[in-house]
Coordinates of C-alpha atoms in Angstrom, one line a residue:
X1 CA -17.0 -3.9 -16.2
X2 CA -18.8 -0.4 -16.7
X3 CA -18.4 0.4 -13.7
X4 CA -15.0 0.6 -11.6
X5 CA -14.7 1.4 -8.0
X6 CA -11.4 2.4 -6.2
X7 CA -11.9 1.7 -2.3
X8 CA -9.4 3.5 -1.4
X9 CA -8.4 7.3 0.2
X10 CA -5.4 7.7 -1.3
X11 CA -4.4 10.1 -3.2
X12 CA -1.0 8.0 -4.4
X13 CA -3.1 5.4 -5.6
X14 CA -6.0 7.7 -6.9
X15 CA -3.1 9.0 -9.2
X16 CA -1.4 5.8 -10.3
X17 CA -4.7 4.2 -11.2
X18 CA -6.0 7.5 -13.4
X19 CA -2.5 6.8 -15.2
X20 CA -4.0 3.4 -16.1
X21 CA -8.0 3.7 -16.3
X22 CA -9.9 6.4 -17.4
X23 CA -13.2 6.6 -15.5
X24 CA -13.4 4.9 -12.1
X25 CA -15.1 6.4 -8.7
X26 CA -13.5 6.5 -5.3
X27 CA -15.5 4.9 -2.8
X28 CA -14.3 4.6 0.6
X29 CA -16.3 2.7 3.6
X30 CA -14.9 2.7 6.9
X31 CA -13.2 -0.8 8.2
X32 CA -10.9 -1.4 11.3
X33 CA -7.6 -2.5 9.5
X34 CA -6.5 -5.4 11.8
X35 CA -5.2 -8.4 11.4
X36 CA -4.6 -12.0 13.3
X37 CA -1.5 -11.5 14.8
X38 CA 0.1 -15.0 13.4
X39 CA 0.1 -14.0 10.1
X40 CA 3.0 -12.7 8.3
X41 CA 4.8 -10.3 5.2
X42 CA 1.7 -11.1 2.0
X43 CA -0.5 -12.6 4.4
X44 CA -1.1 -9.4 6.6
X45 CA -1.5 -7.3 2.9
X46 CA -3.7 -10.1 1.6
X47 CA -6.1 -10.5 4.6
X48 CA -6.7 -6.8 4.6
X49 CA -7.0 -6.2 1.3
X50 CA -10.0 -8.6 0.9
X51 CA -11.1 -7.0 4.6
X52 CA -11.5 -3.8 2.9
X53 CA -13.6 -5.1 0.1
X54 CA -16.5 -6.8 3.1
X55 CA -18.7 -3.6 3.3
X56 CA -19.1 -3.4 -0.8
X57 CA -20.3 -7.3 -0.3
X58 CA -23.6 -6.8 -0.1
X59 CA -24.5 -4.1 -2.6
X60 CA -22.1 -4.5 -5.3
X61 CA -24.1 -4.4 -8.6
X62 CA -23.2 -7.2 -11.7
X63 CA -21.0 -4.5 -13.6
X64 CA -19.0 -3.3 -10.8
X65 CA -15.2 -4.4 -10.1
X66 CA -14.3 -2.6 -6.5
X67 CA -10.2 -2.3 -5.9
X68 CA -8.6 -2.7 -2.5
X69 CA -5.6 -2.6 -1.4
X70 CA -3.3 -2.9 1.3
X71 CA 0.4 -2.0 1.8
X72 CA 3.2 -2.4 4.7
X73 CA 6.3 -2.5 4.8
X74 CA 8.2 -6.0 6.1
X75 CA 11.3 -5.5 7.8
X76 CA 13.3 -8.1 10.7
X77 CA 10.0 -10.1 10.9
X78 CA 8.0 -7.0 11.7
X79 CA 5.2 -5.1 9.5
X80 CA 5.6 -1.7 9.8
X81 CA 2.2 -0.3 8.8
X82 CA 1.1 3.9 9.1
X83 CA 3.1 5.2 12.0
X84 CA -0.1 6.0 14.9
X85 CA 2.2 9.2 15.9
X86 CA 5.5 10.5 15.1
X87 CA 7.6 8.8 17.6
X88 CA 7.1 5.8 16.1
X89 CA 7.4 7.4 12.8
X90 CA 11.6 8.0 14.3
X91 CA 11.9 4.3 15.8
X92 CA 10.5 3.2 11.9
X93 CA 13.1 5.0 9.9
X94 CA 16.0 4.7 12.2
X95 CA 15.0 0.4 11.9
X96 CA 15.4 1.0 8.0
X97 CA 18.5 3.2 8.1
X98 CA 21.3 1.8 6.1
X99 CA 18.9 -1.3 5.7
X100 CA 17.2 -3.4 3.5
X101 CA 13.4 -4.0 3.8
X102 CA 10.3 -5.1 1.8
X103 CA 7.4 -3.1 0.9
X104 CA 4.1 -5.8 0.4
X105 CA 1.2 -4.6 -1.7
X106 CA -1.7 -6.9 -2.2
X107 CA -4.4 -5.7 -4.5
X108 CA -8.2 -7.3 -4.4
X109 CA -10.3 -7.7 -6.7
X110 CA -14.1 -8.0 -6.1
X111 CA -16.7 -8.6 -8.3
X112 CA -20.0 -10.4 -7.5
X113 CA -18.8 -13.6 -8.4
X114 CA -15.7 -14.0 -7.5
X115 CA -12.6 -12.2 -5.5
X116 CA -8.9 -12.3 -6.5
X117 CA -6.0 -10.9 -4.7
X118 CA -2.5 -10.3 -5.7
X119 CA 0.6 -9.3 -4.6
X120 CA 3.9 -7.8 -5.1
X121 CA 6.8 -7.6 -3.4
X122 CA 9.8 -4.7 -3.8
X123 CA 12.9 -4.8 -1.9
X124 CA 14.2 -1.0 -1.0
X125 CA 17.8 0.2 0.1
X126 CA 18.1 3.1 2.4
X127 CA 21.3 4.7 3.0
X128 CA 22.0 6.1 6.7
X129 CA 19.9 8.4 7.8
X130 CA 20.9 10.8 10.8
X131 CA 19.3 11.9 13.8
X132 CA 19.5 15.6 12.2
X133 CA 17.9 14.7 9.1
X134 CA 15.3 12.1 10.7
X135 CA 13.8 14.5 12.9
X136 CA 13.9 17.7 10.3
X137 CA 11.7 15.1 8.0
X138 CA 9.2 14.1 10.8
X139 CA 8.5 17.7 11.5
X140 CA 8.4 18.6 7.6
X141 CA 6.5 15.7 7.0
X142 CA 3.1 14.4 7.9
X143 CA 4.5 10.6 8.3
X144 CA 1.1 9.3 10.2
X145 CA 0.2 8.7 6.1
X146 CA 2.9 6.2 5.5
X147 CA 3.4 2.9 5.4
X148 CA 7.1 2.6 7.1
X149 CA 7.0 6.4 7.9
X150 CA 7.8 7.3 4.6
X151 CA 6.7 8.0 0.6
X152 CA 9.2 6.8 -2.1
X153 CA 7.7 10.4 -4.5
X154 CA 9.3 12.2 -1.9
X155 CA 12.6 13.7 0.1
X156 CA 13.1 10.1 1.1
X157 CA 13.5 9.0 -2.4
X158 CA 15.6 11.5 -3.6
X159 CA 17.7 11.2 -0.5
X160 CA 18.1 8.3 1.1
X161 CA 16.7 5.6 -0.9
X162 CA 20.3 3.9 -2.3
X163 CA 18.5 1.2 -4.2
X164 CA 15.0 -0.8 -5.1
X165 CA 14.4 -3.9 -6.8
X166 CA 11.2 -4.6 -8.2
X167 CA 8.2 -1.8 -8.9
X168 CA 8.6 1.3 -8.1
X169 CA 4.4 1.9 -8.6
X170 CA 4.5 -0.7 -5.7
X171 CA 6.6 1.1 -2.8
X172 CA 4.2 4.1 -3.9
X173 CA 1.4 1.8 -2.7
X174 CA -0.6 0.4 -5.6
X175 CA 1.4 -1.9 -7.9
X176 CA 0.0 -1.0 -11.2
X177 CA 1.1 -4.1 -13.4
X178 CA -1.2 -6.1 -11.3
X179 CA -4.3 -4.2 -11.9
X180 CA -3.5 -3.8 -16.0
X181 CA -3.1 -8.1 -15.7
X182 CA -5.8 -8.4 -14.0
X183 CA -8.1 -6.0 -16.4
X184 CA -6.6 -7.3 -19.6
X185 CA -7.4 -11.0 -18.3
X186 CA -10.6 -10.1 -18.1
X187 CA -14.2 -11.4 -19.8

């Protein structure tokens, strides 16, 4: 591909990618992330990954791969996407105090012939977190950014995080392994 499209705002997974490919353009089209309300953990990443690649459907030239992506995190059968304001922002991170949960990134792939998504899946510890400490980091802390209210880079990964299993590129929100597989296996 000569061309190499990241569809994509953020400025985690602006970072992680530019650690993996030089040259690629951020490209960002507006899409209303939701999702049937049946579907569950991957299947929510998956479905809107590939919903954010739609608007590039029509116009995407023969040398062009566009990136998506899509991350939540999974916890008690719930998806806990970006907090809408900071009061859920506190109900998210007192649910994952002294829990486990999953953080789900799917990555898609779109070419003009074809579409691939992946996923991965990283299990994350937190320790206790108090009422003190949970409201000093929502009012230090734009949260409303975060999948599960929080960023791994951060406070919350110094502090609080006891334990992960799996990749850390993935809690950050763009599982870089994938993308590197998916490049190498290329033609």
């Amino acid at each position: 591909m000569k061309n190499i499209i990241l569809a994509s705002a953020s400025p985690r997974r602006k970072e992680l990618l530019s650690e993996l490919i030089i040259g690629f353009d951020v490209e960002v089209r507006p899409v209303e992330e939701v999702y049937p309300s049946h579907l569950q953990r991957e299947e929510i990443t998956d479905y809107l990954a590939k919903l954010k690649a739609q608007p590039y459907a029509e116009d995407i030239e023969d040398d062009t791969l566009v990136i998506t992506a899509d991350t939540i995190v999974w916890h008690e059968g719930k998806a806990f996407g970006k907090p809408k304001n900071i009061g859920e922002g506190a109900e998210m991170l007192r649910s994952l105090s002294g829990k486990t949960h999953e953080v789900i990134t799917s990555v898609c792939f779109t070419t003009k012939e074809s579409q691939t998504v992946a996923h991965c899946i990283s299990r994350v510890t937190f320790n206790p977190i108090s009422e003190v400490l949970i409201d000093w980091y929502l009012r230090t802390y734009i949260v409303t950014d975060w999948a599960g209210a929080y960023a791994i880079q951060g406070f919350i990964g110094a502090a609080v995080v006891a334990s992960i299993e799996g990749s850390y590129n993935n809690v950050v929100g763009l599982p870089t392994h994938i993308i590197y597989d998916y490049l190498t296996k290329m033609k």
